Coordinates of C-alpha atoms in Angstrom, one line a residue:
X1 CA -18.6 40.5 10.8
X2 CA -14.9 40.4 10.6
X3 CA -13.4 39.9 6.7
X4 CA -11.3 37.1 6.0
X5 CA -8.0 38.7 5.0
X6 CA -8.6 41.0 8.9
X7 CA -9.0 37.5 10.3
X8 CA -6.0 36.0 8.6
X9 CA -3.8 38.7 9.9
X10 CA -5.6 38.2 13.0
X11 CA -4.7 34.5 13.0
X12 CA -0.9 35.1 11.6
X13 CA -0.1 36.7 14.7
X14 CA -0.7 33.9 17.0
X15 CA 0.8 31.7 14.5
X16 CA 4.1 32.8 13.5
X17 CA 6.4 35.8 15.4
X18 CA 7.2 38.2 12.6
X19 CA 11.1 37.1 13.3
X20 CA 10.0 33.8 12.2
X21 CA 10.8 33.9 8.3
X22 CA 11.5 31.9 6.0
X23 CA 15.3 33.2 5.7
X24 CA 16.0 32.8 9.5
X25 CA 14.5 29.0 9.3
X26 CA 16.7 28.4 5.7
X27 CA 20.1 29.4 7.8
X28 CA 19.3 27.8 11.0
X29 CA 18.5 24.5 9.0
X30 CA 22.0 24.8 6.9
X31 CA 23.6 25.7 9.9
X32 CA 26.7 23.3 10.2
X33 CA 25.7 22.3 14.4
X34 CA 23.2 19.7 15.0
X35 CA 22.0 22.0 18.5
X36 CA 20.9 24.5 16.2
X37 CA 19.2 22.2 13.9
X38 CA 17.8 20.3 16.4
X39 CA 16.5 23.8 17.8
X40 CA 15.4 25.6 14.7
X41 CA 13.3 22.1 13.8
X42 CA 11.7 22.3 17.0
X43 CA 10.4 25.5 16.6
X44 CA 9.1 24.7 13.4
X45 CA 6.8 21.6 14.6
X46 CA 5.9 23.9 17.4
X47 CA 4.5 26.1 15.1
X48 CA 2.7 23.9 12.4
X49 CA 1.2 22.2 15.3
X50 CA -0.3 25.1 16.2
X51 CA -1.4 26.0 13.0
X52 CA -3.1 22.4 12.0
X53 CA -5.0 23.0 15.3
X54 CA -6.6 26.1 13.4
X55 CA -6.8 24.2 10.5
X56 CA -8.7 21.6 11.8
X57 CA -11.2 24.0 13.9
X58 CA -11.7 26.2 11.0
X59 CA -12.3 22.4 8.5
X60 CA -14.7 21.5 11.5
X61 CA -18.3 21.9 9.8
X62 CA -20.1 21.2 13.2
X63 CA -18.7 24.8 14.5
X64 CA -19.5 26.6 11.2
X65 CA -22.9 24.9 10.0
X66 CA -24.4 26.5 12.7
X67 CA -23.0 29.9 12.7
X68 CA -25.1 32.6 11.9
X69 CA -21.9 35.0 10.2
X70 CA -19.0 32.3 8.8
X71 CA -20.2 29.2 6.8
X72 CA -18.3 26.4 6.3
X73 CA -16.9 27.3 2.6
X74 CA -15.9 30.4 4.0
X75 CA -14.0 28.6 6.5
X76 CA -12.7 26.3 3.8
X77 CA -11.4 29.5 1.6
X78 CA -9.9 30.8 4.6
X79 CA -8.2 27.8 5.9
X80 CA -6.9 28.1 2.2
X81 CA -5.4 31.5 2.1
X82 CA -4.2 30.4 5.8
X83 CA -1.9 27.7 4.0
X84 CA -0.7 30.0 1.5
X85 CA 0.6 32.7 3.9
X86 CA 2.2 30.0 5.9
X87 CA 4.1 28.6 3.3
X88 CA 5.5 32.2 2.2
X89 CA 6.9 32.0 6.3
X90 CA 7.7 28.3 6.3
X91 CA 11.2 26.8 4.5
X92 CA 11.0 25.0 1.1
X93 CA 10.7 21.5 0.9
X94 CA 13.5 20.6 -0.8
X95 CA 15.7 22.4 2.1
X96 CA 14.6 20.1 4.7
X97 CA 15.0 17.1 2.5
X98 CA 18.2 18.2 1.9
X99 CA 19.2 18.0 5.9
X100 CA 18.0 14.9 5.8
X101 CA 20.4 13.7 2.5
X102 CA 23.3 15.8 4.3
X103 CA 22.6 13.7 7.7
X104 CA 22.9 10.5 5.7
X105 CA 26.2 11.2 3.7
X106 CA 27.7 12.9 7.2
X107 CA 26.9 8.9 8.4
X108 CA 28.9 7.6 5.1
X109 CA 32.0 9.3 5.1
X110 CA 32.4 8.4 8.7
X111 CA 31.7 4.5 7.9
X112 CA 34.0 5.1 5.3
X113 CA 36.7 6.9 7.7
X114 CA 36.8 3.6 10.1
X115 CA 36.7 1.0 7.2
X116 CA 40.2 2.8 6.6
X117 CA 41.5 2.3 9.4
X118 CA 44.0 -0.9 9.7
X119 CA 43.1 -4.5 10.2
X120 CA 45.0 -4.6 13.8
X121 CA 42.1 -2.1 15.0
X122 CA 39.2 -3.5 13.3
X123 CA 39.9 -7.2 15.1
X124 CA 40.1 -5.4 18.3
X125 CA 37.5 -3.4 18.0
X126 CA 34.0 -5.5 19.5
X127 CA 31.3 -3.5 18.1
X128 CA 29.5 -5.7 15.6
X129 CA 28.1 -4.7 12.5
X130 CA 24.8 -3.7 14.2
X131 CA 26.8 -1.4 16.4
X132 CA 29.1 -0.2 13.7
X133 CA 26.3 1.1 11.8
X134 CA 23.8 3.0 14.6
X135 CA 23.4 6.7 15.1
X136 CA 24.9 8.3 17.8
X137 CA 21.6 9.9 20.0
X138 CA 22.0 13.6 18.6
X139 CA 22.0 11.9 15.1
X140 CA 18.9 10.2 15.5
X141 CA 16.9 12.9 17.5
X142 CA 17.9 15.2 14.4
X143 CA 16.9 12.6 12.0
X144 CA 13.3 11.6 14.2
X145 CA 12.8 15.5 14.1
X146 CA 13.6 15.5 10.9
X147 CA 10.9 13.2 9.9
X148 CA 8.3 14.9 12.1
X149 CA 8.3 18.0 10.5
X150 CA 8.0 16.7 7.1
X151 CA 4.7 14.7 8.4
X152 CA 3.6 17.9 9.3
X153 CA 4.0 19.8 5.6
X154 CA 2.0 17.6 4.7
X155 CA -0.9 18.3 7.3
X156 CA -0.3 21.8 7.2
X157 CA 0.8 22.9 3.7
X158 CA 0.5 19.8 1.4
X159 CA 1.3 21.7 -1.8
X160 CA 4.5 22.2 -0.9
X161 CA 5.2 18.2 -0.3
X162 CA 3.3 17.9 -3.6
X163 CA 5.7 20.3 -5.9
X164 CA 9.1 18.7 -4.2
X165 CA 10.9 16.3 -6.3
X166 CA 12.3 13.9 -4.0
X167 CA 11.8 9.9 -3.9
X168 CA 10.6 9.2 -0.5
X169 CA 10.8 5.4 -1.2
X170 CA 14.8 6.3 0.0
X171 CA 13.4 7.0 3.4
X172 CA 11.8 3.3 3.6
X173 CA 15.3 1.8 2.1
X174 CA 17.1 3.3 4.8
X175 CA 15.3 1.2 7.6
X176 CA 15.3 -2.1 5.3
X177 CA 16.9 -4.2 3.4
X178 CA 16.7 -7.5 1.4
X179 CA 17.6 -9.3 4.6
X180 CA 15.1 -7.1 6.5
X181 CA 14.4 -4.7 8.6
X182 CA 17.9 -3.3 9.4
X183 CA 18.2 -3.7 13.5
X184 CA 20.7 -1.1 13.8
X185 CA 18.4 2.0 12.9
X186 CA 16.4 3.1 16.1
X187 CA 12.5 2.0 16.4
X188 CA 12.0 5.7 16.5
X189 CA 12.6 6.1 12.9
X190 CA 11.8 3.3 11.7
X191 CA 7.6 3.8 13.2
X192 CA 8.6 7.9 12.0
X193 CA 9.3 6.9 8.4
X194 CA 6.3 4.0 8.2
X195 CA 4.3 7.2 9.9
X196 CA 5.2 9.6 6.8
X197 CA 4.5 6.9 3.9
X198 CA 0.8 6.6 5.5
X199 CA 0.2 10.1 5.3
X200 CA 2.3 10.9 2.1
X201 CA 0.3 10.5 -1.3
X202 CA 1.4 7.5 -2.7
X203 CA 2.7 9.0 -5.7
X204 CA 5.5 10.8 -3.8
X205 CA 6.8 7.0 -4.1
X206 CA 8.2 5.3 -6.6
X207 CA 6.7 1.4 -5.1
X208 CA 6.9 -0.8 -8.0
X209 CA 9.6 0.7 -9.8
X210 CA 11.7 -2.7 -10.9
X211 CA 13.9 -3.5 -13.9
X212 CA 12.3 -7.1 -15.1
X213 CA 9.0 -8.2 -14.3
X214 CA 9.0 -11.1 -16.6
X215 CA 10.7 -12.9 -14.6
X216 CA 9.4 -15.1 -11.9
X217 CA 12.1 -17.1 -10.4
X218 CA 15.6 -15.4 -10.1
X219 CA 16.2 -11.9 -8.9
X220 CA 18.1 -9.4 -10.9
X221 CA 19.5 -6.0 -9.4
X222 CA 18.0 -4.0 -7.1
X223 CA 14.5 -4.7 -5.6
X224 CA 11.7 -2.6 -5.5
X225 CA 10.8 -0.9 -2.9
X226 CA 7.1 -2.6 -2.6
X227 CA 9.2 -6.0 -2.1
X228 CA 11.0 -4.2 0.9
X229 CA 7.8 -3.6 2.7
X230 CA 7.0 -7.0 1.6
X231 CA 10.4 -8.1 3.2
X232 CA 9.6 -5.6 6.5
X233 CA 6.2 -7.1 6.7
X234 CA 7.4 -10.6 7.8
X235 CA 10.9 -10.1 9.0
X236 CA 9.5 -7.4 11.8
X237 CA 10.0 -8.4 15.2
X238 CA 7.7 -5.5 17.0
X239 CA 4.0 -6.1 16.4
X240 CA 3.4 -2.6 16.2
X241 CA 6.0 -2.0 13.4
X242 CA 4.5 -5.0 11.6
X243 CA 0.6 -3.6 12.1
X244 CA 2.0 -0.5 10.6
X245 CA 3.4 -2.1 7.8
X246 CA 0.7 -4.3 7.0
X247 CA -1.7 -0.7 6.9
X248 CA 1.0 0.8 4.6
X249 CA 1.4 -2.0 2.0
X250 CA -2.7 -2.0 2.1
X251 CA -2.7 1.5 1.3
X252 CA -0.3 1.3 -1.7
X253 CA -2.3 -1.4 -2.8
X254 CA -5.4 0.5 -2.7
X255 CA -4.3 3.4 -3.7
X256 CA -3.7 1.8 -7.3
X257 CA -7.2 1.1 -8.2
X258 CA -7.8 -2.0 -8.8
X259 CA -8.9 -3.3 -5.3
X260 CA -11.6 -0.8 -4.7
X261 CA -14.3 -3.3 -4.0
X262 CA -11.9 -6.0 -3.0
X263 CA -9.6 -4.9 -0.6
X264 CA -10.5 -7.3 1.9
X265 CA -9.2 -9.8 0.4
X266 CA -5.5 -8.5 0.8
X267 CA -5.5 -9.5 4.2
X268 CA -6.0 -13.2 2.9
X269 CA -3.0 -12.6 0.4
X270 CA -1.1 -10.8 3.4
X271 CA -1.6 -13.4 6.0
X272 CA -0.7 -16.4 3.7
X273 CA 2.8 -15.6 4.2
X274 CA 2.6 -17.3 7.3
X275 CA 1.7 -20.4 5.8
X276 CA 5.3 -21.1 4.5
X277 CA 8.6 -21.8 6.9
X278 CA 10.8 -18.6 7.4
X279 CA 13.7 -20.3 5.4
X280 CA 11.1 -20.3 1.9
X281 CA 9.2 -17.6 2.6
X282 CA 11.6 -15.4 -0.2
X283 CA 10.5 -17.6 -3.1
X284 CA 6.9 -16.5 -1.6
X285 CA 7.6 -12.6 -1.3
X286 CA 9.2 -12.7 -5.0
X287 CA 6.3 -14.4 -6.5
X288 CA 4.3 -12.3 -4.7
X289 CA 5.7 -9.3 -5.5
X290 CA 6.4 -9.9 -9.4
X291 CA 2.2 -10.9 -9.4
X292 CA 1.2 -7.8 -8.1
X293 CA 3.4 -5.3 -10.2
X294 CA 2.6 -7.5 -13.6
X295 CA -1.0 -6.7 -12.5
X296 CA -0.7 -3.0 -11.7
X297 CA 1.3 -2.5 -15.1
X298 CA -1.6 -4.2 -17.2
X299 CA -4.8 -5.2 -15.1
X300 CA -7.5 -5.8 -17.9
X301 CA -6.3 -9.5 -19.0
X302 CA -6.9 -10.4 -15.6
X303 CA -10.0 -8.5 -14.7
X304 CA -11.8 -9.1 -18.1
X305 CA -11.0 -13.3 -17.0
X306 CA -13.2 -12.6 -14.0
X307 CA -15.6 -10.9 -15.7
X308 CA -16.1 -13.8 -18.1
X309 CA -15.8 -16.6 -15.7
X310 CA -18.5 -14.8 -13.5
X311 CA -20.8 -14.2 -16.3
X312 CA -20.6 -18.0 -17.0
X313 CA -21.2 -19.1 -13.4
X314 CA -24.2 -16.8 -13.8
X315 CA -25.4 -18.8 -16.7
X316 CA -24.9 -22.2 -14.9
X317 CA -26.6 -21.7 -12.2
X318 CA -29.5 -20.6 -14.2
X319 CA -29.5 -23.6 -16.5
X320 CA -28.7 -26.7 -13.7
X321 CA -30.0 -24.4 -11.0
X322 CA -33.4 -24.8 -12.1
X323 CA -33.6 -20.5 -11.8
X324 CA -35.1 -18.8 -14.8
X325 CA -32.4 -16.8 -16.7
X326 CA -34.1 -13.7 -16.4
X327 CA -34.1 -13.7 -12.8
X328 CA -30.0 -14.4 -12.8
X329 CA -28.4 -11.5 -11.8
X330 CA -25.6 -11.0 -14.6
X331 CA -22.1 -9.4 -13.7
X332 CA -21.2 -5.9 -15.1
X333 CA -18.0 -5.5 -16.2
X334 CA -17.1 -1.9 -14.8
X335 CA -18.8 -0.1 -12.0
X336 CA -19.3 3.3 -13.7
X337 CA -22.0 0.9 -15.9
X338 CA -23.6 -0.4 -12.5
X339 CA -24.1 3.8 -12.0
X340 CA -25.1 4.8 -15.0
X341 CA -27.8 1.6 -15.0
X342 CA -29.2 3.1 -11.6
X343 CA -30.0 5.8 -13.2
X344 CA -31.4 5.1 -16.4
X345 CA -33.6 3.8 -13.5
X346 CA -34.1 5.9 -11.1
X347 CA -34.9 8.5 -14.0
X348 CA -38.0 6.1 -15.7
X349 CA -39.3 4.8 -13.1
X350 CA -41.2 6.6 -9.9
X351 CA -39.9 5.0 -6.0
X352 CA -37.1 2.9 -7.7
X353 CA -34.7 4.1 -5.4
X354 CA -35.8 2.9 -2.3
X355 CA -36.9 -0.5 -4.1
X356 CA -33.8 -1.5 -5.6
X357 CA -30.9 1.2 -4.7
X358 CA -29.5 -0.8 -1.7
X359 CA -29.5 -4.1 -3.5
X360 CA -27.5 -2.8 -6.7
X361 CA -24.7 -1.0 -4.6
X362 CA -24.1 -4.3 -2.7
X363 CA -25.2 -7.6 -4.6
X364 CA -24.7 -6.8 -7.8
X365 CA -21.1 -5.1 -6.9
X366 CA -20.8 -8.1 -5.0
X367 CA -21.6 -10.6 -7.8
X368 CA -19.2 -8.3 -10.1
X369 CA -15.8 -8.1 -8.0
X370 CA -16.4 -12.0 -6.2
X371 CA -12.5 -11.5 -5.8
X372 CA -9.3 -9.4 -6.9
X373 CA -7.7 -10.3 -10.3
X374 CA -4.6 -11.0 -8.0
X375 CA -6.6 -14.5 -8.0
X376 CA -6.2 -14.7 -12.0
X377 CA -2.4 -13.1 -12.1
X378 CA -0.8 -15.1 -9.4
X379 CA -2.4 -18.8 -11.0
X380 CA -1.1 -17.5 -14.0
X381 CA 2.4 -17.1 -12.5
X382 CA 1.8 -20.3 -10.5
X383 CA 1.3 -22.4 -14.0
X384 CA 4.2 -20.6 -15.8
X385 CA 6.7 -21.6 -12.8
X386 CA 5.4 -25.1 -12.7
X387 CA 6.1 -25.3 -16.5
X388 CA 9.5 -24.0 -16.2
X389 CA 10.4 -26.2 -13.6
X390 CA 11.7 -23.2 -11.5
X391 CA 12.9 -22.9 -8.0
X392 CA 10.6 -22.4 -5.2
X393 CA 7.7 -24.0 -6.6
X394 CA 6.5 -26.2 -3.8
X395 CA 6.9 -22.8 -1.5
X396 CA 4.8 -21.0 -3.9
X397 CA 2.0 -23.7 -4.1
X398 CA 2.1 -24.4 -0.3
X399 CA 0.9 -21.0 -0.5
X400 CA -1.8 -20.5 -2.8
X401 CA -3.4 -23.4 -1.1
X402 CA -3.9 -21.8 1.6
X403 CA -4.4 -18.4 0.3
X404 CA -6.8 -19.7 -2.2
X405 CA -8.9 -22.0 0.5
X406 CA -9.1 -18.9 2.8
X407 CA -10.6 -16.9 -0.8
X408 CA -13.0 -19.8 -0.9
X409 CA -13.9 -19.8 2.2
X410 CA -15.3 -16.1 2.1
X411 CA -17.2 -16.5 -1.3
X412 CA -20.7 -15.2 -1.1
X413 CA -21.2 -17.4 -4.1
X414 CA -18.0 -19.8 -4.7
X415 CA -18.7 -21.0 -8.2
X416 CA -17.1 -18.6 -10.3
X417 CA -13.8 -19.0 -8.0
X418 CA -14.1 -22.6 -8.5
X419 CA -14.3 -22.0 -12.3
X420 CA -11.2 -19.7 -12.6
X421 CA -9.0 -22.5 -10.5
X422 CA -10.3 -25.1 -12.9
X423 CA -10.0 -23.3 -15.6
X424 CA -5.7 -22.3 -14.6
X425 CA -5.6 -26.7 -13.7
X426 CA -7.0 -27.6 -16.8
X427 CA -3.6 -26.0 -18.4
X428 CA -1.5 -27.6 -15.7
X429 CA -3.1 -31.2 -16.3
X430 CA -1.0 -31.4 -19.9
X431 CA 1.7 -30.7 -19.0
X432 CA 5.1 -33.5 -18.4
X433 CA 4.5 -35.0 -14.7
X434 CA 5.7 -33.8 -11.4
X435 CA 4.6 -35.7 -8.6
X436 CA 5.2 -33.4 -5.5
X437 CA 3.9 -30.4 -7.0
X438 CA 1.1 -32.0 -8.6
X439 CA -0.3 -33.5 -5.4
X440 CA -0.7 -29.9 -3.7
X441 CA -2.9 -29.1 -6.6
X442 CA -4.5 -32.5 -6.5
X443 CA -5.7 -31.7 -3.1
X444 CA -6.8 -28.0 -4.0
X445 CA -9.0 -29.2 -7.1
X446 CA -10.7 -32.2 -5.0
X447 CA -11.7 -29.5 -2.5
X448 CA -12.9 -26.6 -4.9
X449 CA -14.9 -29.7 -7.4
X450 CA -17.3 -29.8 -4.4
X451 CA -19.3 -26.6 -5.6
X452 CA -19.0 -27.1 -9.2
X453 CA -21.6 -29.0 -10.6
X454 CA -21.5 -32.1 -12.2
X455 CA -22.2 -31.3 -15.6
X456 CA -19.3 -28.3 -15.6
X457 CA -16.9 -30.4 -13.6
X458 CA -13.7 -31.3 -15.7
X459 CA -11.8 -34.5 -14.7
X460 CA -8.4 -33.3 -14.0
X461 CA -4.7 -35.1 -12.6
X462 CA -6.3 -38.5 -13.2
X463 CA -2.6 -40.1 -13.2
X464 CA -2.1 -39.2 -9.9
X465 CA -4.8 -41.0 -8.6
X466 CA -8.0 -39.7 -6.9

C-alpha cells in the first residue's frame, strides 16, 4: 500500500518538470512574441492532456471497484488533491483570458491604423471587408490555442474556470453578429469557441442578458447573446457548425430548468425556423427569442396554465369519456410531489414498487409536462402582436402553425394542447378583424377542434367563414 500524498508526488513527477511553474508559464504568456506564446501554450495543453488522462483513469470505477488496496473514493480524493497541486503549477485564469483580450485589442488598433490611412489607398486597395477583417495565420493559431487551453481548465482544474470573472458570452460575439455568423473569422475558432460554451457551465455566460423584454416587435440596443446563437443557428453555412449550435442552444435551454421533462420538444421549436423564407425569418428569431427570456425570467404563469388546462382535460375525458373519475389519472403540479407520493407509497404498502414504480416515473410525468410552457408564453406573445397590429405577424403565425402542428402531432394524449390553443383563440376571436392573419389561425383551430369533444368545443372566427 502506497499513501496517497507518496502517490501524488509520485504522479507530479510525470506530470509537470519541476521548471514548469507557475511564474515561468505567467512570463512566457505576457511575453510580447506570439512564437513564445504560441510555444509556452503548447506546452501547457501538452501537459493538462496528460494529466486529464490520469484523471480520467483514476475517475474510472471499473479499475478501482475491483481493486483489492485503492477504492474508488480513494481514487476520487486523490484525483482531488491531484487538481489542487496542479493548479498551484498551472497560470491563473484570468492571465490567459487576458492574452486572449490583448490578441483582440492588438486586432483593433491595427483596423483602426488602416481606416486612417487616406481615401486614394482605400479605393485601391481590393481586399473586401471579409478580407479586411481576418487574422493573419500566427493570429489565429494563437487564438485556436488559446481557446484549447481554456477547454482544458475546465477538464482538468474546473475551480479555477469557476472563480474567474470573465463573460465568456464575448467569445461567442466575436464569431457572430446580428447579420450572422461573421465569415471572416476562421472555422477553427469559430467550432473552438462553440466547443468551450458546451463544456463551460452555463453560468460562466451571461445568455439572456437584454435591456427590454416587453417588447415584441422592434429591437432596441444590443442583442443578447442567446439571440446570436439563435442568429448562428440559421445563418450557418457548415452543417457541422450548425449541429453544434443547435446542441449548444439545447444545453442553455436545459440548463435553466424548466425543460427537464420536455426537452424534446425544443427540437420542434428549433426546426420551425425553417418553416419561414430567409428574408422573415428575423421577425421569427425576435419573437422567439423575447418568448423564451420572458419565460426564464418568470416561468410559473405559464407552467401553472398547463397545469390547469391538463387537470381539466383530465376531468373531460372522465365525464364524456365514459371513464370513472377515480380511475383518471390527475396531473401534479411539481415533480418533487410525484416523489414524495411514491413514497408515502412505497413506505405503506408491501411490493408497491415493482407494481406501480415504472408507471409513475413515466405516465404520470408524462400526463404532467404534455409540453413546455414555451407553448403557453409564445401564444401569449402571438395574441399580443396580433392586437397591436405589429410587424412580422404573418412570419410569426406562419410559424407557430407549424411548430404547433408538429407539438400536436407528438401528443401522447392531445386534448389538453387542444385546450390551451383554444383557450389563447378564444381571446383572439374578439378582437377588430384581420383577414390574412386570421385565416392562418382559422386553419390551425379547424385542425386542433378534431380532438376536442363536442361538448368542450368553442365556436370560434365564425366571420371568416368555416
Amino acid at each position: 500500500f502506497i499513501p496517497i500524498p507518496r502517490i501524488l508526488s509520485m504522479v507530479m513527477v510525470t506530470t509537470l518538470p519541476p521548471v514548469a511553474t507557475k511564474v515561468m508559464f505567467a512570463q512566457g504568456i505576457r511575453f510580447a512574441s506570439k512564437v513564445v506564446q504560441y510555444t509556452i501554450f503548447s506546452l501547457l495543453a501538452y501537459f493538462m492532456k496528460r494529466a486529464l488522462k490520469n484523471i480520467e483513469y483514476g475517475l474510472n470505477e471499473d479499475v478501482w471497484q475491483h481493486s483489492e488496496i485503492y477504492t474508488p473514493s480513494t481514487m476520487e480524493d486523490f484525483v482531488q488533491q491531484y487538481r489542487e497541486t496542479l493548479s498551484k503549477h498551472l497560470p491563473d485564469m484570468n492571465n490567459i483570458v487576458a492574452t486572449w483580450q490583448s490578441l483582440l485589442k492588438n486586432e483593433r488598433e491595427v483596423d483602426d491604423g488602416k481606416g486612417e490611412q487616406g481615401d486614394e489607398k482605400n479605393t485601391q486597395s481590393s481586399n473586401t471587408p471579409e478580407e479586411a477583417g481576418r487574422d493573419d495565420a500566427e493570429t489565429t493559431v494563437l487564438k485556436a490555442i488559446v481557446l484549447e487551453v481554456i477547454c482544458l481548465y475546465q477538464k482538468v482544474v474546473p475551480h479555477l474556470v469557476s472563480q474567474c470573472t470573465f463573460d465568456f458570452s464575448k467569445l461567442l460575439k466575436g464569431i457572430v453578429s446580428e447579420k450572422g455568423v461573421r465569415q471572416e473569422i476562421a472555422p477553427v475558432l469559430q467550432h473552438r469557441i462553440l466547443q468551450l460554451s458546451l463544456e463551460l457551465p452555463a453560468n460562466k455566460f451571461a445568455w439572456f442578458r437584454i435591456q427590454d423584454i416587453t417588447n415584441t416587435d422592434k429591437n432596441s440596443g444590443e442583442q443578447s447573446v442567446f439571440y446570436l446563437l439563435i442568429k448562428m443557428y440559421v445563418t450557418s453555412e457548415n452543417p457541422q457548425l450548425q449541429t453544434s449550435t443547435k446542441h449548444l442552444i439545447m444545453k442553455v435551454l436545459k440548463e435553466t430548468g424548466i425543460f427537464e421533462y420536455t426537452w424534446k420538444e425544443l427540437e420542434i421549436w428549433m426546426k420551425g425556423l425553417w418553416s419561414v423564407s430567409e428574408s422573415k425569418q428575423e421577425n421569427v428569431i425576435l419573437f422567439l427569442e423575447r418568448v423564451l427570456i420572458k419565460l426564464i425570467s418568470n416561468p410559473y404563469p405559464y407552467t401553472d396554465k398547463i397545469s390547469d388546462v391538463v387537470q381539466e382535460a383530465s376531468m373531460l375525458e372522465a365525464t364524456f369519456g365514459g371513464q370513472d373519475s377515480d380511475t383518471v389519472s390527475l396531473p401534479i403540479s411539481h415533480i418533487d410531489d410525484v416523489l414524495d407520493m411514491v413514497d408515502i407509497m412505497m413506505e405503506t404498502s408491501e411490493g408497491l414498487n415493482e407494481e406501480i414504480g415504472f408507471t409513475l416515473s413515466e405516465d404520470v410525468i408524462a400526463q404532467t409536462f404534455p409540453f413546455s410552457p414555451v407553448v403557453t408564453a409564445a401564444l401569449e406573445a402571438k395574441n399580443k402582436m396580433i392586437s397591436e397590429n405589429c410587424s412580422g405577424t404573418d412570419a410569426v403565425l406562419t410559424y407557430l402553425f407549424a411548430v404547433m402542428t408538429d407539438i400536436l402531432h407528438v401528443q401522447q394524449d392531445p386534448l389538453a394542447l387542444c385546450l390551451v390553443l383554444q383557450m389563447y383563440d378564444k381571446e383572439l376571436d374578439s378582437l377588430p378583424e384581420n383577414q390574412s392573419v386570421h385565416k392562418i389561425n382559422l386553419q390551425l383551430h379547424k385542425y386542433y377542434s378534431l380532438w376536442i369533444p363536442q361538448q368542450a368545443k368553442e365556436t370560434l372566427f365564425e366571420r371568416f367563414g368555416s
